Amino acid sequence: PPLHDLENWWCMSEYLRLQSRYEDEFNCLEKIIKADKKFDKAWFRFAEIALTKNLAVKAFNCFKRAPKLSKSRYDIWNVLIEKLLATGEIQKAFDCIEEIVEIARFVPKLWLEVLRAFRKYDKIVELVEYFINTENFKKWHINEAIEFAKGLESLKHNAEAEKVLRVFLKMHPQNDDLINALGLNLLSQNKIEEAKQLLQNRLGKSGDYEIWNTLGEAFYQEGNYPAAKHAFRESLKYRQDDYRVWFNLANIEAKNKLYDKAIELYEKSLSIWDGEDKSWFNKGLSFERKNNINAAEKSYLQAVTKNRKSFIAWNALGVIRFERGEILKAKRAYLYSLASNRKYAIAWNNLS
């Protein structure tokens, strides 16, 4: 075709690619680029070729020349970032992030994929420092920052998540969602006093439901069950349809060995949402403490139905079946437990 007919040249390059005639395809693409340096599809194809050849920097430069296509293909960026990190090009990986900030607003899971790539090469700390010091980061919506922090926490980088939340809390000191997220983060790091102080300072200044709930978790974590019970009861004044509050109250009654009351509260929690395996498991424990083994077994079965990876529930089922003399069923339950968590020493011991 005539050189000015670029779409036909593009069709020819596609045909050559399907024929695996890559050298001829490359020549076609070069002709297109020489004729029109803004032909996105050709740049994008060049980038794909470079990526398959592990030429990460070249791929990045080509993707940047095809903004319309690369912006819509979020799936390529985490692959490119990982290849750049593998070759030590951390600054180029940061440049990639600049390119995908807008995409990530519509595809939140993209951040988790990016975080996994940085964790693989032990660069999470550098990534967080980079974010904190960029202007784009400060333009994020509060919910974006909280989700990003949750992604860090899911990868066990709670200290870095705390840094992110504190930066945003300085900019939005009255935001309940940020305060609550930071409170939960501090509890995950066992910084109970800091969490309590943060949450107590916020009480009475806005909607207190989540603040009371998280404060209750802080008191529970330090073993102050009366104060925890009071906090959860206070949160019920705002909402009674959150299964977590009833679950937490049930746990307190179980700690106080009031198993009938605990079972009643677990049932209240499950009546709101029956998909939480921990509610079924803890209810089973309370039944077991009352020597109601059949009811306990039914609860444990519900727990593993809701979550097949509930290794503690599988182990509890194994114990019940072993004591009944159902050796093969017990063995199967212990193996399921270990399939979900190979480091669970109690199941190994029971299996042996």
XYZ file of C-alpha atoms in Angstrom:
352
model
C 0.000 0.000 0.000
C 1.073 3.641 -0.406
C 3.098 4.868 2.573
C 0.495 7.494 3.472
C -2.101 4.719 3.928
C -0.973 3.862 7.461
C -3.999 1.799 8.432
C -3.243 -0.642 5.616
C 0.372 -0.824 6.722
C -0.898 -1.559 10.228
C -3.158 -4.336 8.919
C -0.175 -5.791 7.081
C 1.925 -5.745 10.261
C -0.871 -7.545 12.118
C -1.059 -10.154 9.369
C 2.729 -10.688 9.568
C 2.520 -11.047 13.356
C -0.125 -13.773 12.984
C 2.163 -15.474 10.469
C 5.035 -15.268 13.044
C 7.068 -13.256 10.519
C 8.370 -10.961 13.235
C 11.258 -9.401 11.303
C 8.905 -8.330 8.512
C 6.404 -7.113 11.097
C 9.136 -5.034 12.724
C 10.026 -3.462 9.369
C 6.357 -2.577 8.816
C 6.109 -0.942 12.221
C 9.259 1.079 11.573
C 7.786 2.423 8.322
C 4.596 3.430 10.166
C 6.514 5.224 12.927
C 8.721 7.081 10.427
C 5.613 8.264 8.604
C 3.642 9.188 11.739
C 5.376 9.427 15.094
C 1.996 9.641 16.866
C 0.628 6.326 15.608
C -0.275 4.812 19.001
C -0.905 1.252 17.889
C 2.581 0.881 16.400
C 4.288 2.260 19.532
C 2.190 -0.020 21.690
C 3.156 -3.060 19.622
C 6.820 -2.034 19.821
C 6.409 -1.891 23.606
C 4.860 -5.376 23.723
C 7.776 -6.770 21.708
C 10.275 -5.087 24.018
C 8.455 -6.465 27.049
C 8.618 -10.027 25.733
C 12.364 -9.542 25.148
C 12.783 -8.265 28.768
C 13.819 -4.839 27.491
C 11.881 -3.125 30.270
C 13.210 0.433 29.846
C 12.627 0.345 26.083
C 9.115 -1.004 26.686
C 8.402 1.815 29.129
C 9.559 4.467 26.651
C 7.378 2.961 23.925
C 4.319 2.718 26.161
C 4.709 6.408 26.979
C 4.552 7.162 23.255
C 1.154 5.407 23.092
C -0.765 7.155 25.901
C -4.271 6.471 24.576
C -3.780 2.714 24.439
C -1.498 2.247 27.434
C -3.794 4.244 29.716
C -6.623 1.824 29.013
C -4.502 -1.331 29.446
C -3.937 -1.349 33.191
C -2.986 -5.049 33.070
C 0.386 -4.322 31.456
C 1.641 -1.857 34.060
C 2.194 -4.268 36.935
C 4.097 -6.582 34.549
C 6.235 -3.670 33.372
C 6.864 -2.449 36.934
C 7.998 -5.913 38.003
C 10.393 -6.197 35.054
C 11.831 -2.743 35.780
C 12.384 -3.650 39.438
C 14.028 -6.915 38.390
C 16.621 -4.913 36.435
C 17.139 -2.392 39.260
C 15.356 0.457 37.457
C 13.458 1.674 40.542
C 13.136 5.273 39.308
C 11.560 4.052 36.058
C 9.189 1.936 38.157
C 8.213 5.129 40.017
C 7.709 6.841 36.644
C 5.313 4.014 35.735
C 3.292 4.791 38.846
C 2.931 8.397 37.691
C 1.376 7.016 34.515
C -1.217 4.870 36.306
C -2.418 7.125 39.150
C -5.567 8.029 37.210
C -6.257 4.427 36.166
C -5.936 3.197 39.762
C -8.819 5.423 40.815
C -11.122 3.259 38.719
C -9.238 -0.028 39.248
C -8.303 -0.106 42.980
C -6.927 -3.663 42.766
C -4.116 -2.277 40.595
C -2.439 -0.846 43.712
C -2.361 -4.263 45.351
C -0.656 -5.725 42.270
C 1.873 -2.868 42.323
C 2.505 -3.389 46.048
C 3.107 -7.104 45.488
C 5.679 -6.318 42.805
C 7.531 -3.919 45.120
C 7.364 -6.410 48.001
C 8.847 -9.128 45.786
C 11.979 -6.993 45.398
C 11.911 -5.664 48.984
C 11.199 -2.076 47.911
C 8.001 -1.316 49.860
C 9.719 1.202 52.174
C 11.103 3.108 49.175
C 7.701 3.058 47.500
C 5.947 4.565 50.540
C 8.612 7.263 50.891
C 8.192 8.079 47.219
C 4.406 8.355 47.583
C 4.575 10.534 50.670
C 6.846 13.013 48.906
C 4.882 13.397 45.663
C 2.224 15.982 44.935
C -0.060 13.438 43.237
C -0.262 11.487 46.477
C -1.547 14.514 48.378
C -4.324 14.944 45.801
C -5.714 11.471 46.522
C -9.206 11.105 47.932
C -9.269 9.949 51.578
C -10.817 6.605 50.601
C -7.975 5.989 48.138
C -5.403 6.529 50.892
C -7.262 4.193 53.267
C -7.502 1.460 50.614
C -3.801 1.871 49.816
C -3.009 1.517 53.540
C -5.196 -1.603 53.727
C -3.220 -3.042 50.810
C 0.005 -2.476 52.757
C -1.524 -4.105 55.840
C -2.627 -7.139 53.820
C 1.052 -7.627 52.903
C 2.125 -7.269 56.583
C 3.623 -3.794 56.116
C 1.623 -2.198 58.921
C 4.285 0.367 59.880
C 4.316 1.738 56.319
C 0.502 1.803 56.316
C 0.651 3.875 59.516
C 2.913 6.436 57.782
C 0.427 6.799 54.923
C -2.519 7.281 57.279
C -0.659 9.811 59.451
C 0.257 11.930 56.419
C -3.406 12.108 55.403
C -4.571 12.703 58.971
C -2.377 15.815 59.109
C -4.207 17.111 56.045
C -7.661 15.999 57.299
C -7.460 15.986 61.114
C -11.242 15.795 61.644
C -11.970 12.844 59.369
C -13.536 9.939 61.293
C -12.691 7.327 58.655
C -8.981 8.196 58.822
C -8.974 8.256 62.625
C -10.701 4.895 62.781
C -8.392 3.367 60.148
C -5.326 4.621 62.037
C -6.763 3.304 65.319
C -7.189 -0.173 63.822
C -3.701 0.016 62.334
C -2.169 0.878 65.715
C -4.008 -2.043 67.304
C -2.625 -4.364 64.634
C 0.849 -3.258 65.798
C -0.123 -3.716 69.467
C 0.158 0.047 70.099
C -2.874 -0.070 72.361
C -2.284 3.103 74.397
C -1.688 5.194 71.282
C -4.856 3.815 69.711
C -6.939 4.499 72.838
C -5.685 8.079 73.112
C -6.366 8.760 69.428
C -9.907 7.379 69.635
C -10.848 8.878 73.014
C -9.791 12.337 71.812
C -12.331 12.025 68.998
C -15.338 10.966 71.086
C -18.178 13.471 71.146
C -16.891 15.437 68.147
C -18.856 13.696 65.376
C -20.561 10.377 64.577
C -19.096 8.107 67.245
C -20.267 4.678 66.059
C -17.023 3.368 64.493
C -14.904 5.178 67.086
C -16.699 3.434 69.986
C -16.454 0.100 68.180
C -12.704 0.377 67.585
C -12.188 1.680 71.127
C -13.988 -1.435 72.357
C -11.532 -3.553 70.368
C -8.644 -1.674 72.010
C -9.973 -2.356 75.529
C -10.643 -5.990 74.597
C -7.100 -6.381 73.251
C -5.607 -5.158 76.551
C -7.909 -7.423 78.580
C -10.127 -4.702 80.060
C -13.408 -6.523 79.378
C -15.770 -4.258 81.388
C -14.515 -1.175 79.509
C -14.730 -3.059 76.202
C -18.306 -4.111 76.948
C -19.240 -0.509 77.773
C -17.711 0.745 74.498
C -19.539 -1.840 72.377
C -22.814 -1.056 74.150
C -22.260 2.631 73.380
C -21.774 1.848 69.686
C -25.126 0.004 69.698
C -26.830 3.318 70.510
C -25.941 4.421 66.964
C -26.452 1.155 65.055
C -27.705 -2.315 65.919
C -27.336 -3.948 62.502
C -23.567 -4.530 62.555
C -22.768 -8.177 63.244
C -19.264 -7.264 64.442
C -20.543 -5.524 67.594
C -22.672 -8.494 68.645
C -19.751 -10.815 67.844
C -17.434 -8.759 70.055
C -19.962 -8.708 72.911
C -20.330 -12.479 72.597
C -16.539 -12.877 72.857
C -16.554 -10.892 76.108
C -19.244 -13.112 77.616
C -17.268 -16.183 76.526
C -14.147 -14.755 78.223
C -16.244 -14.350 81.377
C -17.350 -18.023 81.016
C -20.984 -17.013 80.552
C -21.433 -19.439 77.672
C -25.233 -19.360 77.433
C -25.158 -15.579 77.064
C -22.267 -15.846 74.593
C -24.181 -18.338 72.417
C -27.217 -16.047 72.423
C -25.084 -13.119 71.235
C -23.300 -15.203 68.568
C -26.741 -16.171 67.258
C -27.708 -12.493 67.162
C -24.549 -11.758 65.182
C -25.251 -14.636 62.783
C -28.860 -13.514 62.305
C -27.455 -10.298 60.802
C -24.803 -12.018 58.682
C -24.208 -15.755 58.711
C -21.174 -15.694 56.428
C -18.560 -15.020 59.137
C -16.748 -18.287 59.902
C -15.296 -16.896 63.151
C -18.811 -16.428 64.574
C -19.636 -20.071 63.847
C -16.315 -21.265 65.237
C -16.567 -19.263 68.468
C -20.159 -20.378 68.921
C -18.911 -23.960 68.574
C -16.273 -23.323 71.251
C -18.960 -22.085 73.653
C -21.041 -25.208 73.003
C -17.953 -27.339 73.607
C -17.300 -25.583 76.925
C -20.864 -26.597 77.889
C -20.092 -30.204 76.825
C -22.700 -29.992 74.064
C -20.457 -31.760 71.566
C -23.088 -32.367 68.871
C -24.029 -28.679 68.736
C -20.324 -27.747 68.711
C -19.691 -30.062 65.741
C -22.571 -28.499 63.793
C -21.143 -25.025 64.390
C -17.652 -26.092 63.298
C -19.124 -27.640 60.146
C -20.823 -24.334 59.384
C -17.482 -22.551 59.909
C -15.681 -24.714 57.319
C -18.647 -24.415 54.962
C -18.357 -20.625 55.068
C -14.566 -20.711 54.840
C -12.900 -23.887 53.559
C -9.535 -22.524 54.770
C -10.567 -22.186 58.432
C -7.747 -24.375 59.726
C -8.729 -23.965 63.394
C -12.289 -25.161 62.667
C -10.980 -28.183 60.726
C -8.699 -29.013 63.652
C -11.591 -28.699 66.137
C -13.643 -31.100 63.990
C -10.709 -33.505 63.973
C -10.533 -33.472 67.787
C -14.257 -34.242 68.149
C -14.087 -37.076 65.630
C -10.930 -38.544 67.161
C -12.544 -38.634 70.608
C -15.493 -40.473 69.060
C -13.128 -43.058 67.605
C -13.741 -41.924 64.020
C -10.053 -42.098 63.163
C -10.247 -41.734 59.372
C -12.623 -38.757 59.612
C -10.348 -37.169 62.211
C -7.293 -37.691 59.988
C -9.106 -36.131 57.031
C -10.048 -33.074 59.127
C -6.441 -32.599 60.347
C -5.168 -32.861 56.765
C -7.654 -30.211 55.641
C -6.409 -28.004 58.483
C -2.790 -28.436 57.405
C -3.666 -27.884 53.750
C -4.858 -24.416 54.780
C -1.952 -23.697 57.148
C 1.068 -25.968 57.033
C 2.612 -24.148 59.993
C -0.259 -24.978 62.376
C 1.673 -27.039 64.952
C -1.409 -28.190 66.898
C -2.832 -29.964 63.828
C 0.558 -31.633 63.161
C 0.632 -32.840 66.756
C -2.941 -34.134 66.581
C -2.258 -35.874 63.269
C 0.820 -37.614 64.692
